[in-house]
Short mmCIF file of C-alpha atoms in Angstrom, two decimals:
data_model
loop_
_atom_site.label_atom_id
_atom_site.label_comp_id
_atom_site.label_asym_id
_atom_site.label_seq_id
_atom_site.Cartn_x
_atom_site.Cartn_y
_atom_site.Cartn_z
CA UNK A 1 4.81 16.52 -9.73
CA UNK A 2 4.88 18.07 -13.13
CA UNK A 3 1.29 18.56 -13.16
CA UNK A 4 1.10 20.97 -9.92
CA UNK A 5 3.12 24.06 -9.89
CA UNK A 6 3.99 26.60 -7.62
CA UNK A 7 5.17 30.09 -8.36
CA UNK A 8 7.73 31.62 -7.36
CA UNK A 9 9.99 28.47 -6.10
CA UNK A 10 12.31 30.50 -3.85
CA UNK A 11 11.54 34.17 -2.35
CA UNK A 12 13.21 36.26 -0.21
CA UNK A 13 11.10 39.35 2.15
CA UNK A 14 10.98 41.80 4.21
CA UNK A 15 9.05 42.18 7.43
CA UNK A 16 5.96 43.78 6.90
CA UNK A 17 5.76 42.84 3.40
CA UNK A 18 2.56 41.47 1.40
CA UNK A 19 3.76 38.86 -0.73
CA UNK A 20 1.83 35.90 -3.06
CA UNK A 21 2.10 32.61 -3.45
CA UNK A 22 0.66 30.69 -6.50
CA UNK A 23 -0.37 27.03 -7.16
CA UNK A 24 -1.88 26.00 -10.33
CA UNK A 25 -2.44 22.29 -11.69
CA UNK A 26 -3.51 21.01 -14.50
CA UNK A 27 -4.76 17.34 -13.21
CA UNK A 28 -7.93 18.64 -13.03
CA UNK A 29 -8.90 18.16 -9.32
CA UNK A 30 -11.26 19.82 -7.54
CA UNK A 31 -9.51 20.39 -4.10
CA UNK A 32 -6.53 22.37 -3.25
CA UNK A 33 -4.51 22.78 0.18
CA UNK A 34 -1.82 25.06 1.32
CA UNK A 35 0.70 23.38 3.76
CA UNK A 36 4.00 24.38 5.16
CA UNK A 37 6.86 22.64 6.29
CA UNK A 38 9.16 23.65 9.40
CA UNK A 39 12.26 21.49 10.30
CA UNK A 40 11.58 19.00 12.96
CA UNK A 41 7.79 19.36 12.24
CA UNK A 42 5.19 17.21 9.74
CA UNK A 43 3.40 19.31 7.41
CA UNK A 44 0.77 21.42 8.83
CA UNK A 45 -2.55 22.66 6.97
CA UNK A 46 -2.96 26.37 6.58
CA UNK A 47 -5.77 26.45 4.36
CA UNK A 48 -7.93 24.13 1.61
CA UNK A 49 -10.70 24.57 -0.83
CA UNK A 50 -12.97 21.67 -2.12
CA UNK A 51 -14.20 23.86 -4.64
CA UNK A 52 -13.87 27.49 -6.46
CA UNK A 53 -16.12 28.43 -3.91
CA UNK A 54 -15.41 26.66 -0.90
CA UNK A 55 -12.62 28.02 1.42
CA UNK A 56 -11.71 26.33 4.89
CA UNK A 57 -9.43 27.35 7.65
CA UNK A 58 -6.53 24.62 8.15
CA UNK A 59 -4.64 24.71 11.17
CA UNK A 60 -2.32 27.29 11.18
CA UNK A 61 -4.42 29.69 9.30
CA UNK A 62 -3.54 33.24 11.25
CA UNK A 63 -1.68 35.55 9.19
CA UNK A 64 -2.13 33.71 6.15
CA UNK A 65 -4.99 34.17 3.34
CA UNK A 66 -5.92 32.33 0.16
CA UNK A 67 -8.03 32.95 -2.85
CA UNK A 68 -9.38 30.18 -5.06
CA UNK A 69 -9.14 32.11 -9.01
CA UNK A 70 -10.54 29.31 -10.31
CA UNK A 71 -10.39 25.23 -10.39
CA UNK A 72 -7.01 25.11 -11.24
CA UNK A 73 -5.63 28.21 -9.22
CA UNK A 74 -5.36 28.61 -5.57
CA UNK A 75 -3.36 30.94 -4.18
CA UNK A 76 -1.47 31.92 -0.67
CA UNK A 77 -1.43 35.51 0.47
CA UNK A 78 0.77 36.52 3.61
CA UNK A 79 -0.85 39.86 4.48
CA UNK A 80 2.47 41.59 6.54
CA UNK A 81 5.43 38.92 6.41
CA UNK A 82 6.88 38.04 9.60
CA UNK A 83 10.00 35.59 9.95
CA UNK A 84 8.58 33.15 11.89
CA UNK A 85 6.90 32.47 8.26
CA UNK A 86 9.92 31.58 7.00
CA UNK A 87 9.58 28.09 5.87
CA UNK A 88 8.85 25.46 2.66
CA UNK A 89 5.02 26.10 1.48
CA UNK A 90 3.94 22.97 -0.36
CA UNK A 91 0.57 23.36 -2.43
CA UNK A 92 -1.35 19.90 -2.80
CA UNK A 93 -4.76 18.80 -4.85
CA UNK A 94 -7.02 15.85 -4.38
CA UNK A 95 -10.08 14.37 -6.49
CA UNK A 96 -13.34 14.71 -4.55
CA UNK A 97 -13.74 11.26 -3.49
CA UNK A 98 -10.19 10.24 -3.80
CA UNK A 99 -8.43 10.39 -0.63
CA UNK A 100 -4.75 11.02 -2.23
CA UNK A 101 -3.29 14.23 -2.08
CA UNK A 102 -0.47 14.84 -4.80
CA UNK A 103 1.97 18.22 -4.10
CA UNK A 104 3.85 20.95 -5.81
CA UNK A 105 7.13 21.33 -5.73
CA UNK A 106 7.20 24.00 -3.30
CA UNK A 107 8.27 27.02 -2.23
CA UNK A 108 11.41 27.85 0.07
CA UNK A 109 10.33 31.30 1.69
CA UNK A 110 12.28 33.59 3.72
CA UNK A 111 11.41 36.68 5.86
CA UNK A 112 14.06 38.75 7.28
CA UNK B 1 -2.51 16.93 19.62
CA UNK B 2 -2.45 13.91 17.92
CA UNK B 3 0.79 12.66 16.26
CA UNK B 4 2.09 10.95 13.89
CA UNK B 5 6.21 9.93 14.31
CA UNK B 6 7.27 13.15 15.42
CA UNK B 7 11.24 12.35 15.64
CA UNK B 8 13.28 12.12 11.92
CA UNK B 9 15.74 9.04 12.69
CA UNK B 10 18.20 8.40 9.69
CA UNK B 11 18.56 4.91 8.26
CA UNK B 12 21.58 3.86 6.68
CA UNK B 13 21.42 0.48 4.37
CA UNK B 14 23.40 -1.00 1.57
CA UNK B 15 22.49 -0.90 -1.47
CA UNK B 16 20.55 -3.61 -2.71
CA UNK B 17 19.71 -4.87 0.96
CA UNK B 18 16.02 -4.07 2.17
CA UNK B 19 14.65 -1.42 4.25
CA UNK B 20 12.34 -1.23 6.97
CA UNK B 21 10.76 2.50 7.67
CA UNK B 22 8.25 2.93 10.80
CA UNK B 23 5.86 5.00 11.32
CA UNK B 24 3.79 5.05 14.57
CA UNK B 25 -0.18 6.78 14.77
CA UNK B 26 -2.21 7.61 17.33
CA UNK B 27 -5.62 8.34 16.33
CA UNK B 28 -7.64 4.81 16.62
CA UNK B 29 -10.25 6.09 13.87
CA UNK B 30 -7.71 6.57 11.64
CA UNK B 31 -8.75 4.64 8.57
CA UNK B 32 -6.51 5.85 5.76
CA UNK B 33 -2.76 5.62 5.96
CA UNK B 34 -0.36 7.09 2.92
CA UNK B 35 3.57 7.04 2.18
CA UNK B 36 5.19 10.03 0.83
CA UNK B 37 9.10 10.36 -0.53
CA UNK B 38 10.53 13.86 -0.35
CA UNK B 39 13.77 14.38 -2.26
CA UNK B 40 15.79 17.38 -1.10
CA UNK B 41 14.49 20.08 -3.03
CA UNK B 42 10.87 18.27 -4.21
CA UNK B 43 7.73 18.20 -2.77
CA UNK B 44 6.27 15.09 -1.57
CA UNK B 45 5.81 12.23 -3.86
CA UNK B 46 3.21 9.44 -3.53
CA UNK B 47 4.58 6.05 -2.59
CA UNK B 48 1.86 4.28 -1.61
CA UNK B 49 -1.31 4.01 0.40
CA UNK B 50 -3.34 1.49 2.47
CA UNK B 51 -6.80 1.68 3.95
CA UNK B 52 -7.52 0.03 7.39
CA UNK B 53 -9.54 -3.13 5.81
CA UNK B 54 -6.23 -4.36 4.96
CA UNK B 55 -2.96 -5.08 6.68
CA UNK B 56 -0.61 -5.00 3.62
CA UNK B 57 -0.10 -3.55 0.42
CA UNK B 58 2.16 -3.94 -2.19
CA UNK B 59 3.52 -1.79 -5.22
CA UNK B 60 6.44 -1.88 -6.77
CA UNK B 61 9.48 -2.38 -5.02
CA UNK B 62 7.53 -1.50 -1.88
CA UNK B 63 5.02 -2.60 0.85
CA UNK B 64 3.14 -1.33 3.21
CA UNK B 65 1.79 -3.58 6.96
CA UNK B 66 -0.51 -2.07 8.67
CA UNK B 67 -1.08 -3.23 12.41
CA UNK B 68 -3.98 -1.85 13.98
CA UNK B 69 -3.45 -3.11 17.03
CA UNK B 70 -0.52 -1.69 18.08
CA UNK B 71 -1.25 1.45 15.53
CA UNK B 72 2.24 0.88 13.48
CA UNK B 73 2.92 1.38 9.89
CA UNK B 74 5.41 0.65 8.12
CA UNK B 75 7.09 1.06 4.29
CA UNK B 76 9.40 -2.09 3.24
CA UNK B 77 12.20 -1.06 -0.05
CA UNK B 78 13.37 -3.97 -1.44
CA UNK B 79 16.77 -3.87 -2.82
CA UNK B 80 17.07 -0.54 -2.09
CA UNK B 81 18.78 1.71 -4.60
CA UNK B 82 20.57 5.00 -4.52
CA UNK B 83 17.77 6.49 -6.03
CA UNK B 84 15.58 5.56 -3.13
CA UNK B 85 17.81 8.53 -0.79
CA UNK B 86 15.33 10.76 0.51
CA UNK B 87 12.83 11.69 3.44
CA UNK B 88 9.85 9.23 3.79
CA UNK B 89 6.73 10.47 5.89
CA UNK B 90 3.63 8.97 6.55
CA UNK B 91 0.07 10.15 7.01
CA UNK B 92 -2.94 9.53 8.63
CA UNK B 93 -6.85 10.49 7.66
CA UNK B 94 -10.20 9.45 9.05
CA UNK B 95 -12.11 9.02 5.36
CA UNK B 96 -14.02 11.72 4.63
CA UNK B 97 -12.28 14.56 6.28
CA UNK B 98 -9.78 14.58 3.63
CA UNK B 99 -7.60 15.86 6.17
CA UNK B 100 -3.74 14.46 7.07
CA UNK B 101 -2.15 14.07 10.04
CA UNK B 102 1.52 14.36 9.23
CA UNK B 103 4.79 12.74 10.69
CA UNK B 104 8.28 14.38 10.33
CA UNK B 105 9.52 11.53 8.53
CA UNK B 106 12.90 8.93 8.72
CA UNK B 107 15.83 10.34 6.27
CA UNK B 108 16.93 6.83 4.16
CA UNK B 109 20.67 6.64 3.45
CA UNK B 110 21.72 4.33 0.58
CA UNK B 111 24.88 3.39 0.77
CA UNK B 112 27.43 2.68 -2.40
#
């Protein structure tokens, strides 16, 4: 969706490494997620924000951070890359009140 | 945990026949029920949804039948195109929690 982006699309790290991963969006929603996506596995939640000033543990939320910049901004911070990170990190906003979630194109990480 | 069609079958049709994707749930207070399409490369795309006050739903091309009972869903292409190739996943949320359950999804095959 055209409308939520993610930045970079592909990355490759080293172990140990601090790296950054941005979603912006331009629908104008007030909640963002973070989600990644394993082979074999559904999409699991690692973190989501309702609003700029609202941040919520998701599921799988050790080792990861996020910061919410603003209403359109939310990103991903993985504090000391490890490969077991490696995997597709999907961003995703909703409309308080709306149950729909609509996603980013994603991005295909790697940690060797 | 709770799951949501952990297994990815593969489901090869002909184009222009119909197809039948399943999806089974476990959470009983489940109340919200989504379809996604993922196209290798793409993040998740919004098919269609259904809430639990109905038992079917249809868009274009596609419908959704819910059955509570036996806590099945299920996503119905009609004549199904090569453009319809792709992972489809479902998803489950109790309203309000704005929270998914994810399953791993059935890979559709159209075939020429």
């Amino acid at each position: 969706d055209a409308d939520v982006t993610q930045t970079p699309r592909n990355r490759i790290t080293k172990t140990g490494k601090r790296i950054m991963l941005e979603c912006s969006q331009t629908k104008g929603h007030d909640r963002m997620y973070w989600y990644r996506q394993d082979p074999g596995l559904g999409l699991r939640l690692i973190y989501y924000s309702f609003d700029v000033k609202d941040i919520n543990k998701g599921e799988i939320s050790d080792g990861y951070s996020v910061s919410r910049q603003a209403q359109a901004k939310f990103s991903l911070s993985l504090e000391s890359a490890i490969p077991n990170q490696t995997a597709l990190y999907f961003c995703a906003t909703s409309y308080s009140g709306k149950e729909t979630q609509y996603f980013g194109p994603g991005t295909r990480l790697l940690v060797l | 945990g709770e799951s949501v069609g952990l297994h990815l079958p593969t489901l090869s049709v002909q184009e222009g026949d119909n197809s039948i994707i399943n999806c089974a749930y476990s959470n009983s207070a489940s109340d919200y029920f989504i379809w996604y399409k993922q196209e290798s490369g793409k993040g998740p795309q919004f098919i269609i949804d259904i809430r639990s006050n109905m038992d079917k739903r249809q868009g274009q091309r596609v419908t959704v039948l819910l059955n509570k009972t036996v806590k099945h869903l299920s996503l119905q292409i009609a004549a199904t195109q090569p453009g319809d190739s792709a992972v489809y996943f479902c998803a489950e949320s109790v309203s309000g929690t704005y929270k998914y359950i994810f399953g791993t999804g059935t890979r559709l095959k159209v075939l020429a």
